[in-house]
Amino acid sequence: MRLVCMVVIILSLVRVEAVSSFLTDGKNKTSTSMESKNKELDDMSILRQMINQETIIRLALVKNFHALVNDVIVLKQSLAKSEWKISELQRAVTSLQKENRELKKSSSSSDSRIMEEEKRQFYFNKTNSVLNDVKIEVRYLSATLLDFKERTETENESRDKKYEELQRHFNSSIADLYVKNSQIKQDVTSQTALIHGFEDSQSKTKRAFLENLNRTTSNFETKFQSFKNEQLKLSTAVASLELANMNMSKSNCENSRNHAFSAGISLGKSVWTGGTLVFPVVIYSEGTGYNPSTGIFTAPTAGTYVFYVSVQSAHQKLIYLDIVLNGSAKVRAMAWYNSGSSVNMIQTGTNLVILHLQTGDKVWVRRGGGDGYYSDGYHITTFSGFKLF
């Protein structure tokens, strides 16, 4: 509708101009006709441009509409696939739950069989030798653990290695016990066959053997209970060592988390041509890193650090100070004086830099130029730094 209205307006303007040109004289008729033709051409070009733009916009809208329709179809297909996959996963979970219940039932039956087999092994004559071996192993483990505890108390640096050695030895001993247990089971099986073969002819021997076996069983139970108690003590000791190790690691991490310092100079030098500027007065210090004897900060841990330097030039002097990382200057604080010898003036230069340091990186303040600085008991010239994160 807008396009039709514009066309009507343009045609009406053309007709009005034609009538006006008809009513004027010849010269005016010629000039007016030329102007009207030019206007008609301009209007037609504008009209064409508007039609072209409208066509382009319609094509773009149709294209976007088709793209949106395709996207909706793809989304519907992906949603259907997702629902199918969810149903398949639910069926798989149901089947796995059934299998888990069956496995639990079979595990309970297996546990009962294992308990019966373990009870039979208490009735044979080789338990004394096995108990002696177990006792020797327990004593050896106890001695090793005591030695380990003493060495961990005196040598904190090697506690991790010694703990790993003790754990490997404990695991190997447990593995040996499992191997000997399997040997005992084999021996029990062979002894059972022999007992069944000689039951009829050795009743008296059997009664004596049973009496001896009862005594051996009671002794075995007593020794086995003591072994369990010693094993429980060992487990408790290992757990306490692990807890102590975790507490020590946690305390070390907490101690090494924050590092900050601020140092100053209590006396200025009107003539100074040194290299590294040492800030011997520590105003604030948390953690480790800054050495007031050398003026060097050594990063105790890796992270992002912020460093700031402030310097005041001596009377009618200039001074340049650089913040240096491992020998490479990063930023410069400049106190510049250039006002002649008749002006009593001192200048202050400051700068700040953020650096990412690795453990062991060194940061200090180095003279970049000039030959004098000023400071007093209020620490006008300072060097500060802290760990950001």
Short mmCIF file of C-alpha atoms in Angstrom, two decimals:
data_model
loop_
_atom_site.label_atom_id
_atom_site.label_comp_id
_atom_site.label_asym_id
_atom_site.label_seq_id
_atom_site.Cartn_x
_atom_site.Cartn_y
_atom_site.Cartn_z
CA MET A 1 0.00 0.00 0.00
CA ARG A 2 2.85 2.40 0.77
CA LEU A 3 4.41 1.70 -2.62
CA VAL A 4 1.10 2.41 -4.43
CA CYS A 5 0.63 5.68 -2.54
CA MET A 6 4.14 6.80 -3.43
CA VAL A 7 3.54 6.04 -7.13
CA VAL A 8 0.28 8.05 -7.07
CA ILE A 9 1.98 11.02 -5.40
CA ILE A 10 4.82 10.98 -7.94
CA LEU A 11 2.36 10.88 -10.89
CA SER A 12 0.35 13.77 -9.42
CA LEU A 13 3.49 15.85 -9.03
CA VAL A 14 4.44 15.14 -12.64
CA ARG A 15 1.00 16.23 -13.86
CA VAL A 16 1.07 19.44 -11.83
CA GLU A 17 4.48 20.33 -13.18
CA ALA A 18 3.27 19.64 -16.77
CA VAL A 19 0.26 21.95 -16.36
CA SER A 20 2.41 24.68 -14.84
CA SER A 21 4.88 24.47 -17.69
CA PHE A 22 2.04 24.71 -20.24
CA LEU A 23 0.81 27.98 -18.73
CA THR A 24 4.23 29.72 -18.83
CA ASP A 25 6.06 31.28 -21.82
CA GLY A 26 8.40 29.49 -24.24
CA LYS A 27 11.63 29.88 -22.28
CA ASN A 28 9.96 28.87 -19.11
CA LYS A 29 8.31 25.96 -20.93
CA THR A 30 11.66 24.62 -22.08
CA SER A 31 13.39 24.94 -18.73
CA THR A 32 10.42 23.55 -16.85
CA SER A 33 10.10 20.58 -19.16
CA MET A 34 13.78 19.79 -18.70
CA GLU A 35 13.53 20.04 -14.93
CA SER A 36 10.40 17.91 -14.90
CA LYS A 37 12.09 15.23 -17.00
CA ASN A 38 15.06 15.19 -14.62
CA LYS A 39 12.76 14.90 -11.63
CA GLU A 40 10.84 12.11 -13.28
CA LEU A 41 14.06 10.24 -13.91
CA ASP A 42 15.18 10.76 -10.31
CA ASP A 43 11.81 9.64 -9.01
CA MET A 44 11.82 6.58 -11.20
CA SER A 45 15.32 5.63 -10.05
CA ILE A 46 14.29 6.08 -6.42
CA LEU A 47 11.20 4.00 -7.09
CA ARG A 48 13.28 1.25 -8.68
CA GLN A 49 15.70 1.24 -5.75
CA MET A 50 12.82 0.92 -3.30
CA ILE A 51 11.29 -1.95 -5.30
CA ASN A 52 14.68 -3.72 -5.46
CA GLN A 53 15.22 -3.30 -1.71
CA GLU A 54 11.75 -4.63 -0.97
CA THR A 55 12.40 -7.66 -3.21
CA ILE A 56 15.74 -8.34 -1.48
CA ILE A 57 14.11 -8.08 1.96
CA ARG A 58 11.32 -10.46 0.93
CA LEU A 59 13.83 -12.99 -0.43
CA ALA A 60 15.86 -12.78 2.77
CA LEU A 61 12.75 -13.29 4.90
CA VAL A 62 11.69 -16.32 2.81
CA LYS A 63 15.18 -17.79 3.10
CA ASN A 64 15.25 -17.26 6.88
CA PHE A 65 11.79 -18.78 7.18
CA HIS A 66 12.86 -21.92 5.29
CA ALA A 67 16.00 -22.17 7.44
CA LEU A 68 13.92 -21.94 10.61
CA VAL A 69 11.55 -24.65 9.32
CA ASN A 70 14.53 -26.94 8.61
CA ASP A 71 15.95 -26.27 12.09
CA VAL A 72 12.61 -27.17 13.69
CA ILE A 73 12.50 -30.44 11.72
CA VAL A 74 16.07 -31.30 12.79
CA LEU A 75 15.24 -30.51 16.42
CA LYS A 76 12.16 -32.77 16.28
CA GLN A 77 14.26 -35.62 14.84
CA SER A 78 16.98 -35.18 17.50
CA LEU A 79 14.31 -35.09 20.22
CA ALA A 80 12.81 -38.35 18.97
CA LYS A 81 16.27 -39.96 18.90
CA SER A 82 16.97 -38.72 22.43
CA GLU A 83 13.69 -40.16 23.73
CA TRP A 84 14.49 -43.48 22.09
CA LYS A 85 17.96 -43.51 23.64
CA ILE A 86 16.50 -42.70 27.07
CA SER A 87 14.07 -45.61 26.81
CA GLU A 88 16.92 -47.93 25.76
CA LEU A 89 19.03 -46.75 28.72
CA GLN A 90 16.13 -47.33 31.11
CA ARG A 91 15.72 -50.90 29.83
CA ALA A 92 19.49 -51.43 30.20
CA VAL A 93 19.39 -50.13 33.80
CA THR A 94 16.51 -52.51 34.60
CA SER A 95 18.45 -55.48 33.22
CA LEU A 96 21.58 -54.44 35.14
CA GLN A 97 19.59 -54.23 38.36
CA LYS A 98 18.30 -57.76 37.80
CA GLU A 99 21.84 -59.01 37.16
CA ASN A 100 23.04 -57.22 40.29
CA ARG A 101 20.42 -58.97 42.42
CA GLU A 102 21.39 -62.33 40.96
CA LEU A 103 25.06 -61.62 41.62
CA LYS A 104 24.29 -60.70 45.23
CA LYS A 105 22.47 -64.02 45.69
CA SER A 106 25.37 -65.98 44.19
CA SER A 107 27.84 -63.96 46.31
CA SER A 108 25.99 -64.82 49.52
CA SER A 109 26.02 -68.53 48.64
CA SER A 110 29.72 -68.33 47.80
CA ASP A 111 30.43 -66.60 51.12
CA SER A 112 28.70 -69.41 53.01
CA ARG A 113 30.77 -72.00 51.15
CA ILE A 114 33.96 -70.10 51.89
CA MET A 115 33.09 -69.99 55.58
CA GLU A 116 32.62 -73.76 55.65
CA GLU A 117 35.95 -74.29 53.92
CA GLU A 118 37.70 -71.95 56.36
CA LYS A 119 36.28 -73.86 59.34
CA ARG A 120 37.66 -77.16 58.04
CA GLN A 121 41.20 -75.87 57.88
CA PHE A 122 41.33 -75.45 61.65
CA TYR A 123 41.33 -79.27 62.17
CA PHE A 124 44.70 -80.26 60.81
CA ASN A 125 48.21 -80.52 62.17
CA LYS A 126 50.08 -77.97 60.03
CA THR A 127 48.45 -74.95 61.66
CA ASN A 128 51.28 -74.63 64.23
CA SER A 129 53.95 -74.16 61.59
CA VAL A 130 51.77 -71.68 59.70
CA LEU A 131 51.07 -69.75 62.89
CA ASN A 132 54.79 -69.59 63.65
CA ASP A 133 55.44 -68.22 60.18
CA VAL A 134 52.64 -65.70 60.59
CA LYS A 135 53.99 -64.66 63.98
CA ILE A 136 57.46 -64.17 62.51
CA GLU A 137 56.01 -62.07 59.70
CA VAL A 138 53.98 -59.98 62.16
CA ARG A 139 57.03 -59.40 64.34
CA TYR A 140 59.02 -58.42 61.27
CA LEU A 141 56.26 -56.03 60.21
CA SER A 142 56.06 -54.58 63.72
CA ALA A 143 59.82 -53.99 63.81
CA THR A 144 59.71 -52.44 60.35
CA LEU A 145 56.83 -50.17 61.35
CA LEU A 146 58.57 -49.04 64.55
CA ASP A 147 61.72 -48.33 62.58
CA PHE A 148 59.64 -46.44 60.03
CA LYS A 149 57.98 -44.34 62.77
CA GLU A 150 61.34 -43.43 64.34
CA ARG A 151 62.83 -42.44 61.01
CA THR A 152 59.77 -40.34 60.07
CA GLU A 153 60.04 -38.43 63.35
CA THR A 154 63.72 -37.60 62.77
CA GLU A 155 63.77 -37.29 58.97
CA ASN A 156 60.73 -35.35 57.68
CA GLU A 157 62.19 -34.94 54.22
CA SER A 158 62.27 -38.70 53.49
CA ARG A 159 58.93 -39.65 55.11
CA ASP A 160 57.10 -40.15 51.80
CA LYS A 161 59.67 -42.60 50.41
CA LYS A 162 59.82 -44.60 53.62
CA TYR A 163 56.03 -44.77 53.81
CA GLU A 164 55.91 -46.14 50.26
CA GLU A 165 58.56 -48.78 51.13
CA LEU A 166 56.60 -49.86 54.20
CA GLN A 167 53.39 -50.09 52.21
CA ARG A 168 55.04 -52.19 49.47
CA HIS A 169 56.52 -54.51 52.10
CA PHE A 170 53.17 -54.81 53.88
CA ASN A 171 51.42 -55.64 50.60
CA SER A 172 54.05 -58.24 49.72
CA SER A 173 53.66 -59.82 53.18
CA ILE A 174 49.89 -59.96 52.77
CA ALA A 175 50.38 -61.55 49.36
CA ASP A 176 52.69 -64.15 50.93
CA LEU A 177 50.05 -64.84 53.57
CA TYR A 178 47.45 -65.38 50.86
CA VAL A 179 49.81 -67.79 49.08
CA LYS A 180 50.45 -69.71 52.30
CA ASN A 181 46.73 -69.77 52.99
CA SER A 182 46.12 -71.41 49.61
CA GLN A 183 48.87 -73.95 50.42
CA ILE A 184 47.14 -74.67 53.72
CA LYS A 185 43.88 -75.30 51.90
CA GLN A 186 45.63 -77.76 49.59
CA ASP A 187 47.22 -79.51 52.56
CA VAL A 188 43.81 -79.63 54.27
CA THR A 189 42.32 -81.35 51.25
CA SER A 190 45.08 -83.98 51.16
CA GLN A 191 44.86 -84.58 54.91
CA THR A 192 41.09 -85.02 54.63
CA ALA A 193 41.56 -87.81 52.09
CA LEU A 194 44.10 -89.50 54.35
CA ILE A 195 41.81 -89.27 57.38
CA HIS A 196 38.91 -90.82 55.51
CA GLY A 197 41.17 -93.69 54.40
CA PHE A 198 42.39 -94.53 57.92
CA GLU A 199 39.20 -93.85 59.94
CA ASP A 200 38.16 -97.54 60.31
CA SER A 201 41.55 -98.85 61.43
CA GLN A 202 42.66 -96.01 63.71
CA SER A 203 39.77 -95.11 66.02
CA LYS A 204 42.00 -94.87 69.06
CA THR A 205 44.48 -92.76 67.17
CA LYS A 206 41.61 -90.60 66.02
CA ARG A 207 40.47 -89.92 69.60
CA ALA A 208 43.99 -88.99 70.60
CA PHE A 209 44.34 -86.92 67.49
CA LEU A 210 41.04 -85.16 68.18
CA GLU A 211 42.15 -84.30 71.69
CA ASN A 212 45.44 -82.97 70.37
CA LEU A 213 43.59 -81.20 67.62
CA ASN A 214 41.24 -79.49 70.06
CA ARG A 215 44.20 -78.23 72.05
CA THR A 216 45.87 -77.09 68.84
CA THR A 217 42.68 -75.40 67.69
CA SER A 218 42.29 -73.50 70.93
CA ASN A 219 45.93 -72.43 70.73
CA PHE A 220 45.43 -71.47 67.14
CA GLU A 221 42.35 -69.41 67.95
CA THR A 222 44.24 -67.62 70.69
CA LYS A 223 47.19 -66.92 68.41
CA PHE A 224 44.93 -65.95 65.56
CA GLN A 225 43.08 -63.49 67.79
CA SER A 226 46.41 -62.00 68.89
CA PHE A 227 47.40 -61.75 65.21
CA LYS A 228 44.14 -59.93 64.50
CA ASN A 229 44.84 -57.54 67.38
CA GLU A 230 48.36 -56.88 66.12
CA GLN A 231 47.06 -56.37 62.59
CA LEU A 232 44.46 -53.92 63.94
CA LYS A 233 47.22 -52.05 65.75
CA LEU A 234 49.23 -51.92 62.52
CA SER A 235 46.22 -50.61 60.62
CA THR A 236 45.63 -47.99 63.31
CA ALA A 237 49.29 -46.94 63.17
CA VAL A 238 49.22 -46.67 59.38
CA ALA A 239 46.00 -44.63 59.54
CA SER A 240 47.53 -42.29 62.13
CA LEU A 241 50.62 -41.88 59.93
CA GLU A 242 48.41 -41.07 56.93
CA LEU A 243 46.44 -38.54 59.01
CA ALA A 244 49.66 -36.94 60.25
CA ASN A 245 50.97 -36.79 56.69
CA MET A 246 47.73 -35.16 55.48
CA ASN A 247 47.83 -32.64 58.34
CA MET A 248 51.45 -31.79 57.59
CA SER A 249 50.69 -31.39 53.87
CA LYS A 250 47.66 -29.25 54.68
CA SER A 251 49.65 -27.04 57.07
CA ASN A 252 52.43 -26.66 54.49
CA CYS A 253 49.87 -25.67 51.81
CA GLU A 254 48.25 -23.17 54.18
CA ASN A 255 51.60 -21.69 55.16
CA SER A 256 52.69 -21.31 51.55
CA ARG A 257 49.47 -19.76 50.25
CA ASN A 258 50.07 -16.07 51.15
CA HIS A 259 53.26 -14.12 50.47
CA ALA A 260 53.60 -10.35 50.85
CA PHE A 261 56.26 -7.85 51.88
CA SER A 262 56.94 -4.13 52.10
CA ALA A 263 60.44 -2.80 52.68
CA GLY A 264 61.98 0.67 52.83
CA ILE A 265 65.16 2.69 53.29
CA SER A 266 65.69 4.87 56.37
CA LEU A 267 68.55 6.97 54.96
CA GLY A 268 69.02 8.53 51.51
CA LYS A 269 72.18 8.97 49.42
CA SER A 270 72.78 12.11 47.38
CA VAL A 271 75.50 10.29 45.40
CA TRP A 272 74.76 6.66 44.59
CA THR A 273 75.94 4.75 41.53
CA GLY A 274 75.36 1.16 42.62
CA GLY A 275 73.49 -1.58 40.79
CA THR A 276 70.90 -3.29 43.02
CA LEU A 277 69.07 -1.03 45.47
CA VAL A 278 68.72 -2.88 48.80
CA PHE A 279 65.73 -2.09 51.04
CA PRO A 280 66.98 -3.30 54.46
CA VAL A 281 64.04 -2.16 56.65
CA VAL A 282 61.17 -4.69 56.52
CA ILE A 283 57.92 -2.82 57.18
CA TYR A 284 55.65 -5.85 56.70
CA SER A 285 56.30 -9.48 55.80
CA GLU A 286 54.07 -12.53 55.50
CA GLY A 287 55.33 -15.86 54.26
CA THR A 288 58.80 -16.14 52.81
CA GLY A 289 60.61 -14.77 49.82
CA TYR A 290 62.10 -11.32 50.50
CA ASN A 291 65.70 -11.11 51.70
CA PRO A 292 66.43 -7.71 53.35
CA SER A 293 70.18 -8.34 53.13
CA THR A 294 70.22 -8.57 49.33
CA GLY A 295 67.00 -6.75 48.42
CA ILE A 296 65.94 -9.72 46.25
CA PHE A 297 62.53 -11.41 46.36
CA THR A 298 62.61 -15.14 45.48
CA ALA A 299 59.21 -16.63 44.58
CA PRO A 300 58.49 -19.52 47.01
CA THR A 301 55.54 -20.73 44.90
CA ALA A 302 54.36 -20.20 41.35
CA GLY A 303 51.61 -17.62 40.79
CA THR A 304 50.74 -14.06 39.81
CA TYR A 305 52.51 -11.34 41.84
CA VAL A 306 52.21 -7.55 42.09
CA PHE A 307 55.31 -5.37 42.67
CA TYR A 308 55.47 -1.62 43.39
CA VAL A 309 58.42 0.75 43.72
CA SER A 310 58.44 4.39 44.88
CA VAL A 311 61.58 6.57 44.81
CA GLN A 312 62.26 10.24 45.58
CA SER A 313 65.22 11.92 43.96
CA ALA A 314 67.87 13.66 45.99
CA HIS A 315 68.16 17.48 45.97
CA GLN A 316 68.46 18.63 42.36
CA LYS A 317 69.14 15.04 41.19
CA LEU A 318 67.48 12.57 38.88
CA ILE A 319 67.10 8.81 39.47
CA TYR A 320 65.75 5.88 37.40
CA LEU A 321 64.84 2.62 39.13
CA ASP A 322 63.85 -0.56 37.23
CA ILE A 323 61.85 -3.53 38.57
CA VAL A 324 63.87 -6.51 37.28
CA LEU A 325 62.77 -10.15 36.79
CA ASN A 326 65.68 -12.60 36.52
CA GLY A 327 67.92 -9.84 35.13
CA SER A 328 65.35 -8.43 32.66
CA ALA A 329 63.92 -4.94 33.36
CA LYS A 330 60.10 -4.85 33.23
CA VAL A 331 59.05 -1.31 34.29
CA ARG A 332 60.85 1.89 35.30
CA ALA A 333 60.13 4.52 37.96
CA MET A 334 61.63 7.88 36.99
CA ALA A 335 62.19 10.92 39.28
CA TRP A 336 63.31 13.58 36.75
CA TYR A 337 64.81 16.98 37.58
CA ASN A 338 65.67 19.60 34.95
CA SER A 339 64.96 23.03 36.47
CA GLY A 340 68.38 24.52 36.93
CA SER A 341 70.55 24.90 40.02
CA SER A 342 68.59 27.84 41.45
CA VAL A 343 65.37 25.85 42.15
CA ASN A 344 65.08 23.82 45.37
CA MET A 345 63.09 20.81 44.06
CA ILE A 346 62.84 17.08 44.55
CA GLN A 347 60.77 14.68 42.42
CA THR A 348 58.96 11.37 43.12
CA GLY A 349 58.77 8.45 40.69
CA THR A 350 56.52 5.39 41.08
CA ASN A 351 55.54 2.37 39.02
CA LEU A 352 53.68 -0.93 39.40
CA VAL A 353 53.90 -4.22 37.51
CA ILE A 354 52.02 -7.54 37.56
CA LEU A 355 54.21 -10.59 36.81
CA HIS A 356 53.61 -14.34 36.61
CA LEU A 357 56.46 -16.06 38.49
CA GLN A 358 57.61 -19.65 38.65
CA THR A 359 59.06 -21.12 41.82
CA GLY A 360 62.57 -19.75 42.28
CA ASP A 361 62.18 -16.65 40.05
CA LYS A 362 63.93 -13.55 41.43
CA VAL A 363 62.70 -9.94 41.42
CA TRP A 364 64.67 -6.90 42.58
CA VAL A 365 65.13 -3.13 42.03
CA ARG A 366 68.06 -1.99 39.89
CA ARG A 367 69.42 1.48 39.10
CA GLY A 368 68.63 2.38 35.49
CA GLY A 369 70.21 5.84 35.58
CA GLY A 370 70.84 8.86 37.81
CA ASP A 371 72.99 9.09 40.89
CA GLY A 372 71.01 10.00 44.01
CA TYR A 373 67.86 9.27 46.02
CA TYR A 374 66.26 10.60 49.21
CA SER A 375 64.67 8.77 52.16
CA ASP A 376 64.38 9.10 55.94
CA GLY A 377 62.92 7.38 59.00
CA TYR A 378 59.45 7.49 57.44
CA HIS A 379 60.68 5.27 54.55
CA ILE A 380 59.93 7.54 51.59
CA THR A 381 61.69 5.25 49.10
CA THR A 382 60.03 1.79 49.28
CA PHE A 383 59.71 -1.56 47.48
CA SER A 384 56.60 -3.77 47.97
CA GLY A 385 55.13 -6.96 46.55
CA PHE A 386 52.46 -9.56 47.20
CA LYS A 387 51.01 -12.72 45.65
CA LEU A 388 47.73 -11.98 43.87
CA PHE A 389 46.61 -15.60 43.18
#
